[in-house]
Amino acid sequence: MKKELGTFLLLALLCVVVAALNPRFLAPANLQNMARLIGMYGIFSIGLGLVIITGGIDLSVGSVFALLGVLLSLMLVEWGWPSALAVLATVGVATALGALHGLLITKVRVQPFIVTLCGLLFYRGLARFISNDETKGFGSAAGFETLRNVATGSLFGVPTPFVLLVLVSGVMWVVLHRSVYGRYLFAVGRNETAARYSGINSQRVVAGAYLILGALVGLAGIVFAFYTNSVSPSSHGNFFELYGIAAAVLGGCSLRGGEGSIVGILIGTALLQVLQNLVNLLGIPSSLNFAVMGAVILVGVIADQILQRRTERVSVA
């Protein structure tokens, strides 16, 4: 809880500083746009957080976004599929990919880094092949206006991606913090061997985390595709996995596994988006976005190492 409180105080301080430097930060339009981005990034960051809690990683998220965006455009625009079927198929493909990653990691015993690094390359290449390396879009959304309105609209002035994030967060909070599966996730992340000897099916627990991540990436992928309204297979979703990892690490998820919380991941996501907003409002070159993100991840990892050493010293004493 100390990590979450510290990150929240940093978020509050940063908001105050940004608002003081540029009053446009508090403009309703800017707050709405930021809430929309927090919603979109937060959904899949929660899934990445679960995977990180198990001690794993997923580097293929951005490429999966590209593949899902291309498929969704093809299904709705070129193949004429009904909206409901296209949504189910998109989420189903993403969930299946997550299940495949979990299978390769738990049954074939390939390292998560290798599995998802190969996925990063394969899914991006597949997206470019399917689309003939052409940008796909949704045009005027003829025939699926309702789906686009739901994905990009607002509910009582609150962007629907943020509303979806609240719903997903509530469900995942119960799963992680109030269920047996959640306790198993933390146990496997802290010590998989000990968890296995305790009778926990660690393979199912880890595979389940990747499956959940896949489903959440599917939901976020639909929203992102409509948000951009065009999908370039070579660039859509680039580095999204880094945003999710940074949000989770900032929110208190340890890259060693066994630590993290839903609230922390949400705070980390919000902090990242405020930082991005700060870059935009202050006119800092957008090319520094990745530098800021890299610095944030490094600071988060260093802080985690320092806290871990202090905890070990206290336990020894």
PDB file of C-alpha atoms in Angstrom:
ATOM      1  CA  MET A   1       0.000   0.000   0.000  1.00  0.00           C
ATOM      2  CA  LYS A   2       2.963   2.315   0.607  1.00  0.00           C
ATOM      3  CA  LYS A   3       3.954   2.108  -3.051  1.00  0.00           C
ATOM      4  CA  GLU A   4       0.455   3.030  -4.220  1.00  0.00           C
ATOM      5  CA  LEU A   5       0.253   5.939  -1.784  1.00  0.00           C
ATOM      6  CA  GLY A   6       3.635   7.268  -2.868  1.00  0.00           C
ATOM      7  CA  THR A   7       2.694   7.047  -6.555  1.00  0.00           C
ATOM      8  CA  PHE A   8      -0.644   8.725  -5.892  1.00  0.00           C
ATOM      9  CA  LEU A   9       1.018  11.618  -4.074  1.00  0.00           C
ATOM     10  CA  LEU A  10       3.426  11.976  -6.989  1.00  0.00           C
ATOM     11  CA  LEU A  11       0.466  12.000  -9.387  1.00  0.00           C
ATOM     12  CA  ALA A  12      -1.325  14.676  -7.343  1.00  0.00           C
ATOM     13  CA  LEU A  13       1.835  16.798  -7.170  1.00  0.00           C
ATOM     14  CA  LEU A  14       2.406  16.454 -10.899  1.00  0.00           C
ATOM     15  CA  CYS A  15      -1.185  17.508 -11.642  1.00  0.00           C
ATOM     16  CA  VAL A  16      -0.762  20.609  -9.497  1.00  0.00           C
ATOM     17  CA  VAL A  17       2.527  21.488 -11.199  1.00  0.00           C
ATOM     18  CA  VAL A  18       1.139  20.981 -14.712  1.00  0.00           C
ATOM     19  CA  ALA A  19      -1.986  23.013 -13.908  1.00  0.00           C
ATOM     20  CA  ALA A  20       0.188  25.832 -12.550  1.00  0.00           C
ATOM     21  CA  LEU A  21       2.450  25.801 -15.616  1.00  0.00           C
ATOM     22  CA  ASN A  22      -0.418  25.666 -18.098  1.00  0.00           C
ATOM     23  CA  PRO A  23      -4.052  26.341 -17.055  1.00  0.00           C
ATOM     24  CA  ARG A  24      -5.234  24.492 -20.198  1.00  0.00           C
ATOM     25  CA  PHE A  25      -4.536  21.287 -18.285  1.00  0.00           C
ATOM     26  CA  LEU A  26      -7.826  21.793 -16.403  1.00  0.00           C
ATOM     27  CA  ALA A  27      -9.848  22.594 -19.519  1.00  0.00           C
ATOM     28  CA  PRO A  28     -12.814  20.209 -19.875  1.00  0.00           C
ATOM     29  CA  ALA A  29     -11.731  19.138 -23.371  1.00  0.00           C
ATOM     30  CA  ASN A  30      -8.222  18.259 -22.153  1.00  0.00           C
ATOM     31  CA  LEU A  31      -9.523  16.369 -19.117  1.00  0.00           C
ATOM     32  CA  GLN A  32     -11.945  14.422 -21.305  1.00  0.00           C
ATOM     33  CA  ASN A  33      -9.231  13.476 -23.752  1.00  0.00           C
ATOM     34  CA  MET A  34      -6.927  12.443 -20.935  1.00  0.00           C
ATOM     35  CA  ALA A  35      -9.680  10.324 -19.372  1.00  0.00           C
ATOM     36  CA  ARG A  36     -10.218   8.640 -22.741  1.00  0.00           C
ATOM     37  CA  LEU A  37      -6.514   7.819 -23.054  1.00  0.00           C
ATOM     38  CA  ILE A  38      -6.305   6.592 -19.453  1.00  0.00           C
ATOM     39  CA  GLY A  39      -9.250   4.324 -20.180  1.00  0.00           C
ATOM     40  CA  MET A  40      -7.739   2.848 -23.335  1.00  0.00           C
ATOM     41  CA  TYR A  41      -4.255   2.318 -21.923  1.00  0.00           C
ATOM     42  CA  GLY A  42      -5.497   1.236 -18.514  1.00  0.00           C
ATOM     43  CA  ILE A  43      -7.533  -1.700 -19.825  1.00  0.00           C
ATOM     44  CA  PHE A  44      -4.593  -3.615 -21.258  1.00  0.00           C
ATOM     45  CA  SER A  45      -2.163  -2.344 -18.606  1.00  0.00           C
ATOM     46  CA  ILE A  46      -4.197  -4.256 -16.025  1.00  0.00           C
ATOM     47  CA  GLY A  47      -3.690  -7.428 -18.054  1.00  0.00           C
ATOM     48  CA  LEU A  48       0.034  -6.769 -18.324  1.00  0.00           C
ATOM     49  CA  GLY A  49       0.112  -6.160 -14.582  1.00  0.00           C
ATOM     50  CA  LEU A  50      -1.325  -9.629 -13.918  1.00  0.00           C
ATOM     51  CA  VAL A  51       1.318 -11.209 -16.155  1.00  0.00           C
ATOM     52  CA  ILE A  52       4.085  -9.243 -14.420  1.00  0.00           C
ATOM     53  CA  ILE A  53       2.782 -10.394 -11.019  1.00  0.00           C
ATOM     54  CA  THR A  54       3.402 -13.992 -12.150  1.00  0.00           C
ATOM     55  CA  GLY A  55       6.983 -13.014 -12.984  1.00  0.00           C
ATOM     56  CA  GLY A  56       6.306 -12.973 -16.734  1.00  0.00           C
ATOM     57  CA  ILE A  57       6.296 -10.362 -19.479  1.00  0.00           C
ATOM     58  CA  ASP A  58       4.563  -9.765 -22.815  1.00  0.00           C
ATOM     59  CA  LEU A  59       6.343  -7.828 -25.551  1.00  0.00           C
ATOM     60  CA  SER A  60       3.839  -8.635 -28.311  1.00  0.00           C
ATOM     61  CA  VAL A  61       0.968  -6.389 -27.201  1.00  0.00           C
ATOM     62  CA  GLY A  62       1.628  -3.610 -29.729  1.00  0.00           C
ATOM     63  CA  SER A  63       1.832  -6.039 -32.647  1.00  0.00           C
ATOM     64  CA  VAL A  64      -1.382  -7.724 -31.525  1.00  0.00           C
ATOM     65  CA  PHE A  65      -3.058  -4.297 -31.636  1.00  0.00           C
ATOM     66  CA  ALA A  66      -1.959  -3.923 -35.255  1.00  0.00           C
ATOM     67  CA  LEU A  67      -3.223  -7.383 -36.190  1.00  0.00           C
ATOM     68  CA  LEU A  68      -6.565  -6.857 -34.420  1.00  0.00           C
ATOM     69  CA  GLY A  69      -7.042  -3.427 -35.996  1.00  0.00           C
ATOM     70  CA  VAL A  70      -6.473  -4.807 -39.488  1.00  0.00           C
ATOM     71  CA  LEU A  71      -8.806  -7.758 -38.890  1.00  0.00           C
ATOM     72  CA  LEU A  72     -11.532  -5.551 -37.410  1.00  0.00           C
ATOM     73  CA  SER A  73     -11.409  -3.208 -40.402  1.00  0.00           C
ATOM     74  CA  LEU A  74     -11.572  -6.123 -42.824  1.00  0.00           C
ATOM     75  CA  MET A  75     -14.464  -7.750 -41.000  1.00  0.00           C
ATOM     76  CA  LEU A  76     -16.574  -4.596 -40.805  1.00  0.00           C
ATOM     77  CA  VAL A  77     -15.708  -2.768 -44.029  1.00  0.00           C
ATOM     78  CA  GLU A  78     -14.722  -5.399 -46.578  1.00  0.00           C
ATOM     79  CA  TRP A  79     -16.376  -8.592 -45.368  1.00  0.00           C
ATOM     80  CA  GLY A  80     -19.562  -6.950 -44.083  1.00  0.00           C
ATOM     81  CA  TRP A  81     -19.751  -8.841 -40.801  1.00  0.00           C
ATOM     82  CA  PRO A  82     -22.330  -7.729 -38.179  1.00  0.00           C
ATOM     83  CA  SER A  83     -20.848  -5.555 -35.451  1.00  0.00           C
ATOM     84  CA  ALA A  84     -21.481  -8.070 -32.661  1.00  0.00           C
ATOM     85  CA  LEU A  85     -19.806 -10.886 -34.587  1.00  0.00           C
ATOM     86  CA  ALA A  86     -16.799  -8.711 -35.455  1.00  0.00           C
ATOM     87  CA  VAL A  87     -16.363  -7.705 -31.805  1.00  0.00           C
ATOM     88  CA  LEU A  88     -16.614 -11.313 -30.606  1.00  0.00           C
ATOM     89  CA  ALA A  89     -14.178 -12.471 -33.285  1.00  0.00           C
ATOM     90  CA  THR A  90     -11.659  -9.729 -32.431  1.00  0.00           C
ATOM     91  CA  VAL A  91     -11.740 -10.462 -28.705  1.00  0.00           C
ATOM     92  CA  GLY A  92     -11.696 -14.182 -29.482  1.00  0.00           C
ATOM     93  CA  VAL A  93      -8.564 -13.912 -31.632  1.00  0.00           C
ATOM     94  CA  ALA A  94      -6.780 -11.877 -28.947  1.00  0.00           C
ATOM     95  CA  THR A  95      -7.821 -14.336 -26.226  1.00  0.00           C
ATOM     96  CA  ALA A  96      -6.647 -17.272 -28.350  1.00  0.00           C
ATOM     97  CA  LEU A  97      -3.252 -15.609 -28.824  1.00  0.00           C
ATOM     98  CA  GLY A  98      -2.997 -15.083 -25.077  1.00  0.00           C
ATOM     99  CA  ALA A  99      -3.868 -18.738 -24.511  1.00  0.00           C
ATOM    100  CA  LEU A 100      -1.206 -19.743 -27.058  1.00  0.00           C
ATOM    101  CA  HIS A 101       1.420 -17.710 -25.211  1.00  0.00           C
ATOM    102  CA  GLY A 102       0.395 -19.315 -21.936  1.00  0.00           C
ATOM    103  CA  LEU A 103       0.597 -22.787 -23.479  1.00  0.00           C
ATOM    104  CA  LEU A 104       4.065 -22.222 -24.918  1.00  0.00           C
ATOM    105  CA  ILE A 105       5.322 -20.781 -21.630  1.00  0.00           C
ATOM    106  CA  THR A 106       3.838 -23.403 -19.295  1.00  0.00           C
ATOM    107  CA  LYS A 107       3.804 -26.599 -21.368  1.00  0.00           C
ATOM    108  CA  VAL A 108       6.701 -26.143 -23.794  1.00  0.00           C
ATOM    109  CA  ARG A 109       8.690 -24.243 -21.150  1.00  0.00           C
ATOM    110  CA  VAL A 110       9.835 -21.439 -23.449  1.00  0.00           C
ATOM    111  CA  GLN A 111      10.800 -18.220 -21.651  1.00  0.00           C
ATOM    112  CA  PRO A 112       8.045 -15.523 -21.732  1.00  0.00           C
ATOM    113  CA  PHE A 113      10.540 -13.040 -23.179  1.00  0.00           C
ATOM    114  CA  ILE A 114      11.292 -15.316 -26.149  1.00  0.00           C
ATOM    115  CA  VAL A 115       7.663 -16.314 -26.769  1.00  0.00           C
ATOM    116  CA  THR A 116       6.370 -12.765 -26.823  1.00  0.00           C
ATOM    117  CA  LEU A 117       9.381 -11.362 -28.671  1.00  0.00           C
ATOM    118  CA  CYS A 118       8.648 -13.846 -31.463  1.00  0.00           C
ATOM    119  CA  GLY A 119       4.995 -12.778 -31.250  1.00  0.00           C
ATOM    120  CA  LEU A 120       6.021  -9.140 -31.607  1.00  0.00           C
ATOM    121  CA  LEU A 121       7.683  -9.951 -34.919  1.00  0.00           C
ATOM    122  CA  PHE A 122       5.192 -12.522 -36.197  1.00  0.00           C
ATOM    123  CA  TYR A 123       1.955 -10.623 -35.532  1.00  0.00           C
ATOM    124  CA  ARG A 124       3.312  -7.397 -37.007  1.00  0.00           C
ATOM    125  CA  GLY A 125       4.434  -9.246 -40.120  1.00  0.00           C
ATOM    126  CA  LEU A 126       1.093 -11.062 -40.358  1.00  0.00           C
ATOM    127  CA  ALA A 127      -0.808  -7.779 -40.078  1.00  0.00           C
ATOM    128  CA  ARG A 128       1.249  -6.297 -42.911  1.00  0.00           C
ATOM    129  CA  PHE A 129       0.749  -9.399 -45.059  1.00  0.00           C
ATOM    130  CA  ILE A 130      -3.026  -9.575 -44.541  1.00  0.00           C
ATOM    131  CA  SER A 131      -3.446  -5.885 -45.354  1.00  0.00           C
ATOM    132  CA  ASN A 132      -0.941  -5.935 -48.247  1.00  0.00           C
ATOM    133  CA  ASP A 133       0.941  -3.384 -46.157  1.00  0.00           C
ATOM    134  CA  GLU A 134      -1.842  -0.863 -46.768  1.00  0.00           C
ATOM    135  CA  THR A 135      -3.508   1.365 -44.202  1.00  0.00           C
ATOM    136  CA  LYS A 136      -6.956   0.105 -43.265  1.00  0.00           C
ATOM    137  CA  GLY A 137      -9.754   2.314 -41.934  1.00  0.00           C
ATOM    138  CA  PHE A 138     -13.442   2.506 -41.130  1.00  0.00           C
ATOM    139  CA  GLY A 139     -14.515   5.344 -43.386  1.00  0.00           C
ATOM    140  CA  SER A 140     -17.938   6.697 -42.489  1.00  0.00           C
ATOM    141  CA  ALA A 141     -18.685   3.561 -40.433  1.00  0.00           C
ATOM    142  CA  ALA A 142     -21.695   2.781 -42.611  1.00  0.00           C
ATOM    143  CA  GLY A 143     -23.533  -0.159 -41.086  1.00  0.00           C
ATOM    144  CA  PHE A 144     -21.712  -0.099 -37.771  1.00  0.00           C
ATOM    145  CA  GLU A 145     -22.301   3.458 -36.558  1.00  0.00           C
ATOM    146  CA  THR A 146     -23.519   2.235 -33.170  1.00  0.00           C
ATOM    147  CA  LEU A 147     -20.320   0.315 -32.508  1.00  0.00           C
ATOM    148  CA  ARG A 148     -18.186   3.322 -33.402  1.00  0.00           C
ATOM    149  CA  ASN A 149     -20.322   5.615 -31.240  1.00  0.00           C
ATOM    150  CA  VAL A 150     -19.982   3.254 -28.303  1.00  0.00           C
ATOM    151  CA  ALA A 151     -16.213   2.970 -28.759  1.00  0.00           C
ATOM    152  CA  THR A 152     -15.571   6.690 -29.197  1.00  0.00           C
ATOM    153  CA  GLY A 153     -18.532   8.341 -27.461  1.00  0.00           C
ATOM    154  CA  SER A 154     -19.312   9.434 -23.920  1.00  0.00           C
ATOM    155  CA  LEU A 155     -21.730   8.422 -21.186  1.00  0.00           C
ATOM    156  CA  PHE A 156     -23.059  11.415 -19.239  1.00  0.00           C
ATOM    157  CA  GLY A 157     -19.979  13.357 -20.294  1.00  0.00           C
ATOM    158  CA  VAL A 158     -17.535  10.586 -19.343  1.00  0.00           C
ATOM    159  CA  PRO A 159     -15.682   8.941 -22.249  1.00  0.00           C
ATOM    160  CA  THR A 160     -16.853   5.361 -22.732  1.00  0.00           C
ATOM    161  CA  PRO A 161     -13.287   3.925 -22.658  1.00  0.00           C
ATOM    162  CA  PHE A 162     -12.946   5.333 -19.140  1.00  0.00           C
ATOM    163  CA  VAL A 163     -16.320   3.826 -18.176  1.00  0.00           C
ATOM    164  CA  LEU A 164     -15.150   0.494 -19.588  1.00  0.00           C
ATOM    165  CA  LEU A 165     -11.928   0.809 -17.584  1.00  0.00           C
ATOM    166  CA  VAL A 166     -13.927   1.327 -14.373  1.00  0.00           C
ATOM    167  CA  LEU A 167     -15.962  -1.822 -15.073  1.00  0.00           C
ATOM    168  CA  VAL A 168     -12.893  -3.882 -15.965  1.00  0.00           C
ATOM    169  CA  SER A 169     -11.025  -2.572 -12.908  1.00  0.00           C
ATOM    170  CA  GLY A 170     -13.877  -3.549 -10.600  1.00  0.00           C
ATOM    171  CA  VAL A 171     -13.976  -7.090 -11.951  1.00  0.00           C
ATOM    172  CA  MET A 172     -10.202  -7.500 -11.938  1.00  0.00           C
ATOM    173  CA  TRP A 173      -9.916  -6.060  -8.412  1.00  0.00           C
ATOM    174  CA  VAL A 174     -12.199  -8.824  -7.181  1.00  0.00           C
ATOM    175  CA  VAL A 175     -10.258 -11.436  -9.189  1.00  0.00           C
ATOM    176  CA  LEU A 176      -6.846 -10.309  -7.936  1.00  0.00           C
ATOM    177  CA  HIS A 177      -7.591  -9.278  -4.361  1.00  0.00           C
ATOM    178  CA  ARG A 178     -10.668 -11.241  -3.308  1.00  0.00           C
ATOM    179  CA  SER A 179     -10.424 -14.603  -5.056  1.00  0.00           C
ATOM    180  CA  VAL A 180      -8.472 -17.810  -4.641  1.00  0.00           C
ATOM    181  CA  TYR A 181      -7.035 -17.366  -8.129  1.00  0.00           C
ATOM    182  CA  GLY A 182      -5.652 -13.969  -7.111  1.00  0.00           C
ATOM    183  CA  ARG A 183      -3.905 -15.460  -4.088  1.00  0.00           C
ATOM    184  CA  TYR A 184      -2.466 -18.148  -6.330  1.00  0.00           C
ATOM    185  CA  LEU A 185      -1.166 -15.474  -8.724  1.00  0.00           C
ATOM    186  CA  PHE A 186       0.806 -13.796  -5.950  1.00  0.00           C
ATOM    187  CA  ALA A 187       2.045 -17.139  -4.613  1.00  0.00           C
ATOM    188  CA  VAL A 188       3.298 -18.271  -8.031  1.00  0.00           C
ATOM    189  CA  GLY A 189       4.937 -14.897  -8.633  1.00  0.00           C
ATOM    190  CA  ARG A 190       6.800 -14.970  -5.326  1.00  0.00           C
ATOM    191  CA  ASN A 191       8.014 -18.562  -5.581  1.00  0.00           C
ATOM    192  CA  GLU A 192       6.651 -20.869  -8.256  1.00  0.00           C
ATOM    193  CA  THR A 193       8.409 -23.949  -6.887  1.00  0.00           C
ATOM    194  CA  ALA A 194       7.028 -23.430  -3.389  1.00  0.00           C
ATOM    195  CA  ALA A 195       3.569 -22.754  -4.819  1.00  0.00           C
ATOM    196  CA  ARG A 196       3.694 -25.961  -6.832  1.00  0.00           C
ATOM    197  CA  TYR A 197       4.731 -28.004  -3.779  1.00  0.00           C
ATOM    198  CA  SER A 198       1.829 -26.407  -1.909  1.00  0.00           C
ATOM    199  CA  GLY A 199      -0.592 -27.989  -4.366  1.00  0.00           C
ATOM    200  CA  ILE A 200      -1.149 -24.979  -6.623  1.00  0.00           C
ATOM    201  CA  ASN A 201      -1.390 -25.757 -10.328  1.00  0.00           C
ATOM    202  CA  SER A 202       1.102 -23.068 -11.286  1.00  0.00           C
ATOM    203  CA  GLN A 203       0.809 -23.822 -15.001  1.00  0.00           C
ATOM    204  CA  ARG A 204      -2.930 -23.053 -15.011  1.00  0.00           C
ATOM    205  CA  VAL A 205      -2.386 -19.905 -12.977  1.00  0.00           C
ATOM    206  CA  VAL A 206       0.255 -18.534 -15.349  1.00  0.00           C
ATOM    207  CA  ALA A 207      -1.642 -19.569 -18.489  1.00  0.00           C
ATOM    208  CA  GLY A 208      -4.772 -17.924 -17.065  1.00  0.00           C
ATOM    209  CA  ALA A 209      -2.919 -14.615 -16.641  1.00  0.00           C
ATOM    210  CA  TYR A 210      -1.886 -14.594 -20.322  1.00  0.00           C
ATOM    211  CA  LEU A 211      -5.418 -15.548 -21.373  1.00  0.00           C
ATOM    212  CA  ILE A 212      -6.891 -12.641 -19.364  1.00  0.00           C
ATOM    213  CA  LEU A 213      -4.315 -10.308 -20.878  1.00  0.00           C
ATOM    214  CA  GLY A 214      -5.346 -11.447 -24.347  1.00  0.00           C
ATOM    215  CA  ALA A 215      -9.016 -10.740 -23.666  1.00  0.00           C
ATOM    216  CA  LEU A 216      -8.256  -7.251 -22.307  1.00  0.00           C
ATOM    217  CA  VAL A 217      -5.996  -6.494 -25.281  1.00  0.00           C
ATOM    218  CA  GLY A 218      -8.916  -7.496 -27.526  1.00  0.00           C
ATOM    219  CA  LEU A 219     -11.236  -5.005 -25.811  1.00  0.00           C
ATOM    220  CA  ALA A 220      -8.653  -2.215 -25.874  1.00  0.00           C
ATOM    221  CA  GLY A 221      -7.753  -3.051 -29.478  1.00  0.00           C
ATOM    222  CA  ILE A 222     -11.306  -2.351 -30.663  1.00  0.00           C
ATOM    223  CA  VAL A 223     -11.412   0.988 -28.868  1.00  0.00           C
ATOM    224  CA  PHE A 224      -7.975   2.038 -30.145  1.00  0.00           C
ATOM    225  CA  ALA A 225      -8.828   1.111 -33.725  1.00  0.00           C
ATOM    226  CA  PHE A 226     -11.890   3.360 -33.714  1.00  0.00           C
ATOM    227  CA  TYR A 227     -10.025   6.090 -31.819  1.00  0.00           C
ATOM    228  CA  THR A 228      -7.419   6.359 -34.576  1.00  0.00           C
ATOM    229  CA  ASN A 229     -10.024   5.522 -37.277  1.00  0.00           C
ATOM    230  CA  SER A 230      -7.195   4.139 -39.413  1.00  0.00           C
ATOM    231  CA  VAL A 231      -4.802   1.278 -38.885  1.00  0.00           C
ATOM    232  CA  SER A 232      -1.323   1.357 -40.391  1.00  0.00           C
ATOM    233  CA  PRO A 233      -0.059  -2.222 -39.990  1.00  0.00           C
ATOM    234  CA  SER A 234       3.557  -1.077 -39.775  1.00  0.00           C
ATOM    235  CA  SER A 235       3.062   1.440 -36.954  1.00  0.00           C
ATOM    236  CA  HIS A 236      -0.299   0.926 -35.227  1.00  0.00           C
ATOM    237  CA  GLY A 237       0.293  -0.031 -31.596  1.00  0.00           C
ATOM    238  CA  ASN A 238       4.034   0.553 -31.709  1.00  0.00           C
ATOM    239  CA  PHE A 239       5.561   0.392 -28.193  1.00  0.00           C
ATOM    240  CA  PHE A 240       2.163  -0.013 -26.494  1.00  0.00           C
ATOM    241  CA  GLU A 241       3.613  -2.870 -24.473  1.00  0.00           C
ATOM    242  CA  LEU A 242       6.137  -0.432 -23.006  1.00  0.00           C
ATOM    243  CA  TYR A 243       3.359   1.906 -21.901  1.00  0.00           C
ATOM    244  CA  GLY A 244       1.628  -0.991 -20.167  1.00  0.00           C
ATOM    245  CA  ILE A 245       4.815  -2.250 -18.517  1.00  0.00           C
ATOM    246  CA  ALA A 246       5.704   1.272 -17.373  1.00  0.00           C
ATOM    247  CA  ALA A 247       2.219   1.791 -15.910  1.00  0.00           C
ATOM    248  CA  ALA A 248       2.410  -1.509 -14.025  1.00  0.00           C
ATOM    249  CA  VAL A 249       5.926  -0.871 -12.707  1.00  0.00           C
ATOM    250  CA  LEU A 250       5.017   2.671 -11.656  1.00  0.00           C
ATOM    251  CA  GLY A 251       1.946   1.264  -9.927  1.00  0.00           C
ATOM    252  CA  GLY A 252       3.993  -1.060  -7.744  1.00  0.00           C
ATOM    253  CA  CYS A 253       4.221  -4.265  -9.792  1.00  0.00           C
ATOM    254  CA  SER A 254       7.631  -5.832  -9.274  1.00  0.00           C
ATOM    255  CA  LEU A 255       9.344  -7.237 -12.358  1.00  0.00           C
ATOM    256  CA  ARG A 256      10.484 -10.094 -10.113  1.00  0.00           C
ATOM    257  CA  GLY A 257       6.832 -11.035  -9.632  1.00  0.00           C
ATOM    258  CA  GLY A 258       4.649 -11.486  -6.571  1.00  0.00           C
ATOM    259  CA  GLU A 259       3.738  -7.822  -6.046  1.00  0.00           C
ATOM    260  CA  GLY A 260       1.175  -5.438  -7.489  1.00  0.00           C
ATOM    261  CA  SER A 261      -2.374  -4.149  -7.252  1.00  0.00           C
ATOM    262  CA  ILE A 262      -5.158  -2.987  -9.545  1.00  0.00           C
ATOM    263  CA  VAL A 263      -5.323   0.424  -7.873  1.00  0.00           C
ATOM    264  CA  GLY A 264      -1.585   0.841  -8.309  1.00  0.00           C
ATOM    265  CA  ILE A 265      -1.760   0.002 -12.019  1.00  0.00           C
ATOM    266  CA  LEU A 266      -4.533   2.572 -12.497  1.00  0.00           C
ATOM    267  CA  ILE A 267      -2.492   5.244 -10.713  1.00  0.00           C
ATOM    268  CA  GLY A 268       0.554   4.334 -12.799  1.00  0.00           C
ATOM    269  CA  THR A 269      -1.481   4.623 -16.008  1.00  0.00           C
ATOM    270  CA  ALA A 270      -2.819   8.017 -14.979  1.00  0.00           C
ATOM    271  CA  LEU A 271       0.672   9.219 -14.042  1.00  0.00           C
ATOM    272  CA  LEU A 272       2.030   8.226 -17.449  1.00  0.00           C
ATOM    273  CA  GLN A 273      -0.758  10.043 -19.280  1.00  0.00           C
ATOM    274  CA  VAL A 274      -0.274  13.175 -17.177  1.00  0.00           C
ATOM    275  CA  LEU A 275       3.413  13.058 -18.088  1.00  0.00           C
ATOM    276  CA  GLN A 276       2.484  12.749 -21.771  1.00  0.00           C
ATOM    277  CA  ASN A 277       0.074  15.632 -21.380  1.00  0.00           C
ATOM    278  CA  LEU A 278       2.808  17.690 -19.720  1.00  0.00           C
ATOM    279  CA  VAL A 279       5.064  17.094 -22.736  1.00  0.00           C
ATOM    280  CA  ASN A 280       2.322  18.257 -25.105  1.00  0.00           C
ATOM    281  CA  LEU A 281       1.176  21.298 -23.124  1.00  0.00           C
ATOM    282  CA  LEU A 282       4.685  22.617 -22.511  1.00  0.00           C
ATOM    283  CA  GLY A 283       5.648  22.258 -26.152  1.00  0.00           C
ATOM    284  CA  ILE A 284       8.377  19.736 -25.428  1.00  0.00           C
ATOM    285  CA  PRO A 285       9.312  17.860 -28.634  1.00  0.00           C
ATOM    286  CA  SER A 286       7.216  14.707 -28.967  1.00  0.00           C
ATOM    287  CA  SER A 287      10.394  12.840 -29.848  1.00  0.00           C
ATOM    288  CA  LEU A 288      11.227  12.972 -26.138  1.00  0.00           C
ATOM    289  CA  ASN A 289       8.138  10.891 -25.252  1.00  0.00           C
ATOM    290  CA  PHE A 290      10.081   7.661 -25.275  1.00  0.00           C
ATOM    291  CA  ALA A 291      12.941   9.245 -23.340  1.00  0.00           C
ATOM    292  CA  VAL A 292      10.473  10.264 -20.623  1.00  0.00           C
ATOM    293  CA  MET A 293       8.943   6.785 -20.597  1.00  0.00           C
ATOM    294  CA  GLY A 294      12.343   5.087 -20.430  1.00  0.00           C
ATOM    295  CA  ALA A 295      13.391   7.320 -17.549  1.00  0.00           C
ATOM    296  CA  VAL A 296      10.130   6.566 -15.731  1.00  0.00           C
ATOM    297  CA  ILE A 297      10.626   2.785 -16.062  1.00  0.00           C
ATOM    298  CA  LEU A 298      14.231   3.085 -14.872  1.00  0.00           C
ATOM    299  CA  VAL A 299      13.235   5.145 -11.830  1.00  0.00           C
ATOM    300  CA  GLY A 300      10.478   2.641 -11.019  1.00  0.00           C
ATOM    301  CA  VAL A 301      12.867  -0.334 -11.210  1.00  0.00           C
ATOM    302  CA  ILE A 302      15.524   1.436  -9.126  1.00  0.00           C
ATOM    303  CA  ALA A 303      12.926   2.327  -6.482  1.00  0.00           C
ATOM    304  CA  ASP A 304      11.737  -1.294  -6.460  1.00  0.00           C
ATOM    305  CA  GLN A 305      15.317  -2.520  -5.935  1.00  0.00           C
ATOM    306  CA  ILE A 306      15.889  -0.088  -3.064  1.00  0.00           C
ATOM    307  CA  LEU A 307      12.626  -1.079  -1.346  1.00  0.00           C
ATOM    308  CA  GLN A 308      13.451  -4.769  -1.808  1.00  0.00           C
ATOM    309  CA  ARG A 309      16.872  -4.362  -0.182  1.00  0.00           C
ATOM    310  CA  ARG A 310      15.389  -2.451   2.752  1.00  0.00           C
ATOM    311  CA  THR A 311      12.764  -5.147   3.220  1.00  0.00           C
ATOM    312  CA  GLU A 312      15.429  -7.875   3.183  1.00  0.00           C
ATOM    313  CA  ARG A 313      17.522  -5.989   5.760  1.00  0.00           C
ATOM    314  CA  VAL A 314      14.508  -5.562   8.064  1.00  0.00           C
ATOM    315  CA  SER A 315      13.577  -9.250   7.757  1.00  0.00           C
ATOM    316  CA  VAL A 316      17.157 -10.327   8.521  1.00  0.00           C
ATOM    317  CA  ALA A 317      17.352  -7.979  11.501  1.00  0.00           C
TER     318      ALA A 317
END
